[in-house]
Amino acid sequence: MPELPEVETTCAGIGPHIQGQLVTKVQVRDKRLRWPVPENLSTTVEKTILNRVYRRGKYLLFEFDHGVLIGHLGMTGSMRIVAHEEPPSFHDHVDLVFTDVTLRYTDPRRFGCILWHPHPVTDHPLLAHLGPEPLSDAFNTDHLVAACRGKKQAIKSLIMDSKKVVGVGNIYANEALFMAGIHPHRQAGRISSKRLSVLVECCKKVLAAAIEQGGTTLRDFVNSDGKPGYFKQQLQVYGRAGSGCVTCEKTLLESRLGQRSTVYCKGCQT
DNA sequence: AAATTCTCCTGAAGGC
DNA sequence: TGCCTTCAGGAGAATT
């Protein structure tokens, strides 16, 4: 599924092909995404220039002079550059046709979205209350300590809350907590600043490593649909419940936290 | 207010 | 082989 590293990879992969280009046509084959694709998207965007593509959290933002197209890949979405003549498949719901290439949005489960918002896009309800980027300096010990203070919520749920910090999905939350030696169910407010400091660094390390892996798929991203398997080989806990801990060899346990699969080592994480 | 549960959806995987 | 059932999960909405 698209985690932050894949969104980053997508952004870097498609941007150079379409930034500064004219949108000649918007083709919506199925508007039933998480929210309906706006009816007037075509008239809003056609015959205008896309200035740039950038990322905020897991949102892909397509900036025009008069507003921003907000894209999210949900669980199964992808965006790629295709030739104009490439015939659409069943789950290819939206095309942005540019002069030279087509940007194609595919999403079997339709958990993603394509929306429009006038400037400034930071006013949009989906973006207005997002926490800092995990790899930025704004995500630091002070920030996490303040976010955890007095909270009874499990630490894993807290770091997956996009209002606290964006882009830490289930896989990376599991991995970062293992790396930090913190039990995922531990109450956020009962973790020392010292340990939260370690967790901040572990989140950054895990995400940075994954982005680096995502970078390896970058070069062929435009003509393939992003394989999710490229970072699997270095996962320490996610998907390994019942197997041995890579550190102490104890059997990794699995629980549910929220609706999410949570895997941890009873020996290494406290 | 804070925390948890529900919800959207479809393909993959497992059971019999 | 094939038809079940279950599960996966981002994140807003609903509920407790």
Short mmCIF file of C-alpha atoms (C1' of nucleotides) in Angstrom, two decimals:
data_model
loop_
_atom_site.label_atom_id
_atom_site.label_comp_id
_atom_site.label_asym_id
_atom_site.label_seq_id
_atom_site.Cartn_x
_atom_site.Cartn_y
_atom_site.Cartn_z
CA MET A 1 0.00 0.00 0.00
CA PRO A 2 1.19 3.52 -0.54
CA GLU A 3 2.99 4.64 2.56
CA LEU A 4 4.76 7.97 2.75
CA PRO A 5 7.82 6.66 0.89
CA GLU A 6 5.71 5.58 -2.06
CA VAL A 7 3.86 8.87 -2.14
CA GLU A 8 7.22 10.59 -2.14
CA THR A 9 8.38 8.29 -4.91
CA THR A 10 5.24 8.94 -6.91
CA CYS A 11 5.65 12.67 -6.48
CA ALA A 12 9.24 12.59 -7.65
CA GLY A 13 8.39 10.19 -10.47
CA ILE A 14 5.50 12.06 -12.04
CA GLY A 15 6.46 15.67 -11.30
CA PRO A 16 9.14 16.16 -13.95
CA HIS A 17 6.80 14.88 -16.68
CA ILE A 18 3.91 17.23 -15.99
CA GLN A 19 5.12 20.32 -14.12
CA GLY A 20 4.74 23.41 -16.28
CA GLN A 21 2.53 21.48 -18.71
CA LEU A 22 -0.91 22.36 -20.04
CA VAL A 23 -3.88 20.21 -19.03
CA THR A 24 -5.79 19.58 -22.24
CA LYS A 25 -8.45 17.28 -20.83
CA VAL A 26 -9.71 15.73 -17.61
CA GLN A 27 -11.28 12.31 -18.02
CA VAL A 28 -13.28 10.96 -15.08
CA ARG A 29 -14.45 7.39 -15.70
CA ASP A 30 -15.61 6.70 -12.18
CA LYS A 31 -16.15 9.53 -9.73
CA ARG A 32 -16.98 7.21 -6.82
CA LEU A 33 -13.84 7.58 -4.75
CA ARG A 34 -13.75 8.20 -1.00
CA TRP A 35 -15.52 11.43 -1.83
CA PRO A 36 -16.98 12.02 -5.28
CA VAL A 37 -14.62 13.59 -7.76
CA PRO A 38 -15.95 17.17 -8.21
CA GLU A 39 -18.37 17.48 -11.13
CA ASN A 40 -16.75 20.65 -12.38
CA LEU A 41 -13.16 19.39 -12.18
CA SER A 42 -12.87 19.39 -15.97
CA THR A 43 -13.99 22.98 -16.46
CA THR A 44 -11.85 24.04 -13.50
CA VAL A 45 -8.60 22.49 -14.66
CA GLU A 46 -8.74 22.09 -18.44
CA LYS A 47 -6.74 24.62 -20.46
CA THR A 48 -4.70 25.65 -17.43
CA ILE A 49 -1.04 25.08 -16.56
CA LEU A 50 0.04 22.78 -13.74
CA ASN A 51 2.71 24.72 -11.90
CA ARG A 52 4.14 22.04 -9.63
CA VAL A 53 3.52 18.78 -7.82
CA TYR A 54 4.44 18.37 -4.18
CA ARG A 55 3.64 16.25 -1.14
CA ARG A 56 2.18 16.98 2.28
CA GLY A 57 1.85 13.93 4.49
CA LYS A 58 0.41 11.31 2.18
CA TYR A 59 -1.39 13.90 0.07
CA LEU A 60 -0.20 14.70 -3.43
CA LEU A 61 -0.81 18.35 -4.26
CA PHE A 62 -1.06 19.63 -7.82
CA GLU A 63 -0.70 23.38 -7.78
CA PHE A 64 -2.33 25.64 -10.36
CA ASP A 65 -2.58 29.43 -10.49
CA HIS A 66 -6.18 29.36 -9.26
CA GLY A 67 -6.10 26.48 -6.78
CA VAL A 68 -4.83 23.01 -5.93
CA LEU A 69 -5.90 19.53 -6.92
CA ILE A 70 -5.65 17.32 -3.84
CA GLY A 71 -4.87 13.67 -4.44
CA HIS A 72 -4.66 10.79 -1.98
CA LEU A 73 -3.82 7.20 -2.91
CA GLY A 74 -5.71 5.60 -0.04
CA MET A 75 -4.75 1.95 0.29
CA THR A 76 -4.49 0.75 -3.24
CA GLY A 77 -4.17 3.87 -5.35
CA SER A 78 -1.39 4.73 -7.73
CA MET A 79 -0.59 7.46 -10.21
CA ARG A 80 1.61 6.99 -13.19
CA ILE A 81 2.52 8.55 -16.48
CA VAL A 82 1.18 6.76 -19.54
CA ALA A 83 1.10 7.44 -23.26
CA HIS A 84 -2.05 9.04 -24.61
CA GLU A 85 -2.96 5.93 -26.54
CA GLU A 86 -2.62 3.54 -23.59
CA PRO A 87 -6.07 2.00 -23.15
CA PRO A 88 -7.49 2.36 -19.62
CA SER A 89 -8.07 -0.70 -17.47
CA PHE A 90 -11.02 -1.37 -15.23
CA HIS A 91 -9.73 0.49 -12.18
CA ASP A 92 -8.25 3.48 -14.02
CA HIS A 93 -10.70 6.05 -12.71
CA VAL A 94 -9.24 9.44 -13.61
CA ASP A 95 -6.90 10.79 -16.30
CA LEU A 96 -5.30 14.21 -16.41
CA VAL A 97 -4.36 14.57 -20.05
CA PHE A 98 -1.43 16.88 -20.74
CA THR A 99 -0.04 17.95 -24.08
CA ASP A 100 2.54 15.18 -24.26
CA VAL A 101 1.54 12.58 -21.65
CA THR A 102 -1.36 11.39 -19.53
CA LEU A 103 -1.36 11.15 -15.75
CA ARG A 104 -3.47 8.14 -14.82
CA TYR A 105 -5.03 7.51 -11.42
CA THR A 106 -5.73 3.85 -10.60
CA ASP A 107 -7.40 2.60 -7.43
CA PRO A 108 -9.10 -0.81 -7.12
CA ARG A 109 -10.55 -0.17 -3.66
CA ARG A 110 -11.32 3.49 -4.27
CA PHE A 111 -10.16 4.58 -0.80
CA GLY A 112 -8.28 7.48 -2.33
CA CYS A 113 -9.57 10.86 -3.44
CA ILE A 114 -9.26 13.56 -6.06
CA LEU A 115 -10.46 16.94 -4.85
CA TRP A 116 -10.10 20.61 -5.69
CA HIS A 117 -9.52 23.57 -3.39
CA PRO A 118 -8.74 27.23 -4.08
CA HIS A 119 -5.65 28.78 -2.54
CA PRO A 120 -4.44 28.49 0.08
CA VAL A 121 -4.74 24.73 0.16
CA THR A 122 -3.68 24.70 3.81
CA ASP A 123 -7.18 25.97 4.56
CA HIS A 124 -8.67 22.72 3.34
CA PRO A 125 -10.16 20.66 6.20
CA LEU A 126 -8.07 17.65 5.19
CA LEU A 127 -4.84 19.60 5.46
CA ALA A 128 -5.54 22.29 8.02
CA HIS A 129 -4.78 20.24 11.12
CA LEU A 130 -1.94 18.04 9.97
CA GLY A 131 1.05 17.62 12.25
CA PRO A 132 4.65 18.17 11.17
CA GLU A 133 6.45 16.16 8.52
CA PRO A 134 8.26 13.29 10.27
CA LEU A 135 11.57 14.01 8.55
CA SER A 136 11.49 17.73 9.28
CA ASP A 137 13.11 19.43 12.27
CA ALA A 138 9.63 20.32 13.51
CA PHE A 139 9.16 16.68 14.46
CA ASN A 140 11.46 16.57 17.44
CA THR A 141 11.59 15.47 21.06
CA ASP A 142 9.85 18.58 22.37
CA HIS A 143 7.01 18.14 19.94
CA LEU A 144 6.43 14.47 20.75
CA VAL A 145 6.77 15.00 24.49
CA ALA A 146 4.16 17.76 24.33
CA ALA A 147 1.87 15.57 22.21
CA CYS A 148 2.15 12.68 24.68
CA ARG A 149 1.78 14.67 27.88
CA GLY A 150 -1.18 13.42 29.91
CA LYS A 151 -2.35 11.08 27.15
CA LYS A 152 -3.69 7.64 28.07
CA GLN A 153 -3.77 6.60 24.44
CA ALA A 154 -1.42 3.83 23.31
CA ILE A 155 1.80 5.25 21.90
CA LYS A 156 1.33 3.40 18.62
CA SER A 157 -2.07 4.98 18.04
CA LEU A 158 -0.63 8.38 18.86
CA ILE A 159 2.21 8.29 16.37
CA MET A 160 -0.20 7.08 13.70
CA ASP A 161 -2.44 10.11 14.34
CA SER A 162 -1.83 12.55 11.49
CA LYS A 163 -2.68 15.47 13.76
CA LYS A 164 0.41 14.60 15.83
CA VAL A 165 2.75 13.70 12.98
CA VAL A 166 1.95 12.81 9.38
CA GLY A 167 3.03 9.84 7.35
CA VAL A 168 3.70 7.19 10.02
CA GLY A 169 1.58 4.31 8.76
CA ASN A 170 0.93 1.00 10.46
CA ILE A 171 3.99 -0.74 9.07
CA TYR A 172 6.41 1.99 10.12
CA ALA A 173 4.78 2.50 13.49
CA ASN A 174 5.40 -1.18 14.24
CA GLU A 175 8.97 -0.98 13.01
CA ALA A 176 9.85 2.27 14.76
CA LEU A 177 8.50 1.06 18.11
CA PHE A 178 10.50 -2.13 17.82
CA MET A 179 13.63 -0.19 16.98
CA ALA A 180 12.99 2.10 19.95
CA GLY A 181 12.29 -0.81 22.31
CA ILE A 182 8.91 0.62 23.28
CA HIS A 183 5.83 -1.56 23.77
CA PRO A 184 3.14 -0.43 21.30
CA HIS A 185 0.37 -0.57 23.91
CA ARG A 186 2.23 1.59 26.43
CA GLN A 187 0.34 4.70 27.43
CA ALA A 188 1.84 7.69 25.65
CA GLY A 189 1.83 9.83 28.79
CA ARG A 190 3.86 7.26 30.72
CA ILE A 191 6.96 7.25 28.56
CA SER A 192 10.02 9.22 29.58
CA SER A 193 11.26 12.10 27.45
CA LYS A 194 14.47 10.18 26.96
CA ARG A 195 12.64 7.25 25.40
CA LEU A 196 10.40 9.51 23.32
CA SER A 197 13.53 11.14 22.01
CA VAL A 198 14.74 7.73 20.87
CA LEU A 199 11.36 7.09 19.25
CA VAL A 200 11.57 10.31 17.25
CA GLU A 201 14.93 9.24 15.87
CA CYS A 202 13.66 5.73 15.12
CA CYS A 203 10.66 7.07 13.18
CA LYS A 204 13.00 9.19 11.11
CA LYS A 205 15.43 6.33 10.52
CA VAL A 206 12.74 3.88 9.47
CA LEU A 207 11.07 6.34 7.12
CA ALA A 208 14.32 7.58 5.65
CA ALA A 209 15.44 4.03 4.96
CA ALA A 210 12.12 3.25 3.33
CA ILE A 211 12.25 6.36 1.18
CA GLU A 212 15.68 5.28 0.09
CA GLN A 213 14.20 1.92 -0.88
CA GLY A 214 11.36 3.73 -2.61
CA GLY A 215 14.00 5.59 -4.50
CA THR A 216 15.20 2.37 -6.00
CA THR A 217 11.85 1.92 -7.70
CA LEU A 218 11.86 5.55 -8.79
CA ARG A 219 13.45 5.09 -12.17
CA ASP A 220 10.89 2.62 -13.43
CA PHE A 221 7.93 4.01 -11.56
CA VAL A 222 6.50 5.72 -14.60
CA ASN A 223 6.14 2.47 -16.50
CA SER A 224 5.21 0.13 -13.71
CA ASP A 225 2.76 0.31 -10.88
CA GLY A 226 4.97 0.45 -7.81
CA LYS A 227 5.68 -2.90 -6.22
CA PRO A 228 5.07 -2.94 -2.48
CA GLY A 229 7.60 -5.71 -1.88
CA TYR A 230 10.78 -3.73 -2.16
CA PHE A 231 11.16 -2.93 1.54
CA LYS A 232 9.65 -6.10 2.91
CA GLN A 233 12.98 -7.83 3.24
CA GLN A 234 14.14 -5.44 5.92
CA LEU A 235 11.04 -5.44 8.07
CA GLN A 236 11.92 -6.57 11.59
CA VAL A 237 8.46 -7.19 13.05
CA TYR A 238 5.64 -6.32 10.65
CA GLY A 239 4.25 -9.50 9.11
CA ARG A 240 6.53 -11.63 11.28
CA ALA A 241 4.20 -12.56 14.15
CA GLY A 242 4.94 -16.07 15.32
CA SER A 243 8.49 -15.90 14.05
CA GLY A 244 11.55 -15.22 16.17
CA CYS A 245 12.66 -11.75 17.21
CA VAL A 246 15.74 -10.78 15.21
CA THR A 247 17.38 -9.60 18.43
CA CYS A 248 16.47 -12.09 21.18
CA GLU A 249 14.79 -14.91 19.19
CA LYS A 250 11.66 -14.88 21.35
CA THR A 251 8.44 -15.45 19.40
CA LEU A 252 6.96 -12.17 18.15
CA LEU A 253 3.42 -11.52 19.38
CA GLU A 254 0.52 -10.00 17.47
CA SER A 255 -2.36 -7.98 18.86
CA ARG A 256 -5.00 -5.57 17.64
CA LEU A 257 -4.64 -1.92 18.40
CA GLY A 258 -7.49 -0.01 16.93
CA GLN A 259 -8.19 -2.15 13.91
CA ARG A 260 -4.53 -2.47 13.11
CA SER A 261 -2.25 -5.45 13.18
CA THR A 262 0.33 -4.82 15.86
CA VAL A 263 3.45 -6.96 16.15
CA TYR A 264 6.04 -6.71 18.89
CA CYS A 265 8.61 -8.53 20.97
CA LYS A 266 7.65 -9.06 24.60
CA GLY A 267 11.30 -9.25 25.54
CA CYS A 268 12.73 -6.27 23.67
CA GLN A 269 9.82 -3.83 23.95
CA THR A 270 8.72 -2.53 27.34
"C1'" DA B 1 -12.35 16.66 25.24
"C1'" DA B 2 -10.30 12.32 24.46
"C1'" DA B 3 -10.31 7.81 22.95
"C1'" DT B 4 -12.30 4.06 20.58
"C1'" DT B 5 -15.08 2.01 17.01
"C1'" DC B 6 -17.13 2.18 12.54
"C1'" DT B 7 -16.92 2.81 7.69
"C1'" DC B 8 -15.75 2.93 2.86
"C1'" DC B 9 -13.95 -1.16 -0.91
"C1'" DT B 10 -12.10 -5.20 -3.45
"C1'" DG B 11 -8.41 -8.56 -4.14
"C1'" DA B 12 -5.83 -12.04 -1.86
"C1'" DA B 13 -5.60 -15.82 1.05
"C1'" DG B 14 -7.28 -19.50 3.77
"C1'" DG B 15 -10.74 -23.18 4.96
"C1'" DC B 16 -13.49 -26.96 3.87
"C1'" DT C 1 -11.72 -27.14 -8.28
"C1'" DG C 2 -14.58 -23.77 -6.28
"C1'" DC C 3 -17.26 -21.37 -3.33
"C1'" DC C 4 -17.39 -19.53 0.73
"C1'" DT C 5 -15.39 -16.40 4.82
"C1'" DT C 6 -11.94 -13.45 6.62
"C1'" DC C 7 -8.65 -9.95 6.38
"C1'" DA C 8 -5.95 -5.91 5.07
"C1'" DG C 9 -5.84 -0.90 5.96
"C1'" DG C 10 -5.83 5.49 5.66
"C1'" DA C 11 -8.19 8.37 7.92
"C1'" DG C 12 -12.55 10.88 8.44
"C1'" DA C 13 -17.00 10.17 10.78
"C1'" DA C 14 -19.61 8.47 14.34
"C1'" DT C 15 -19.94 7.02 18.89
"C1'" DT C 16 -18.85 6.32 23.61
#
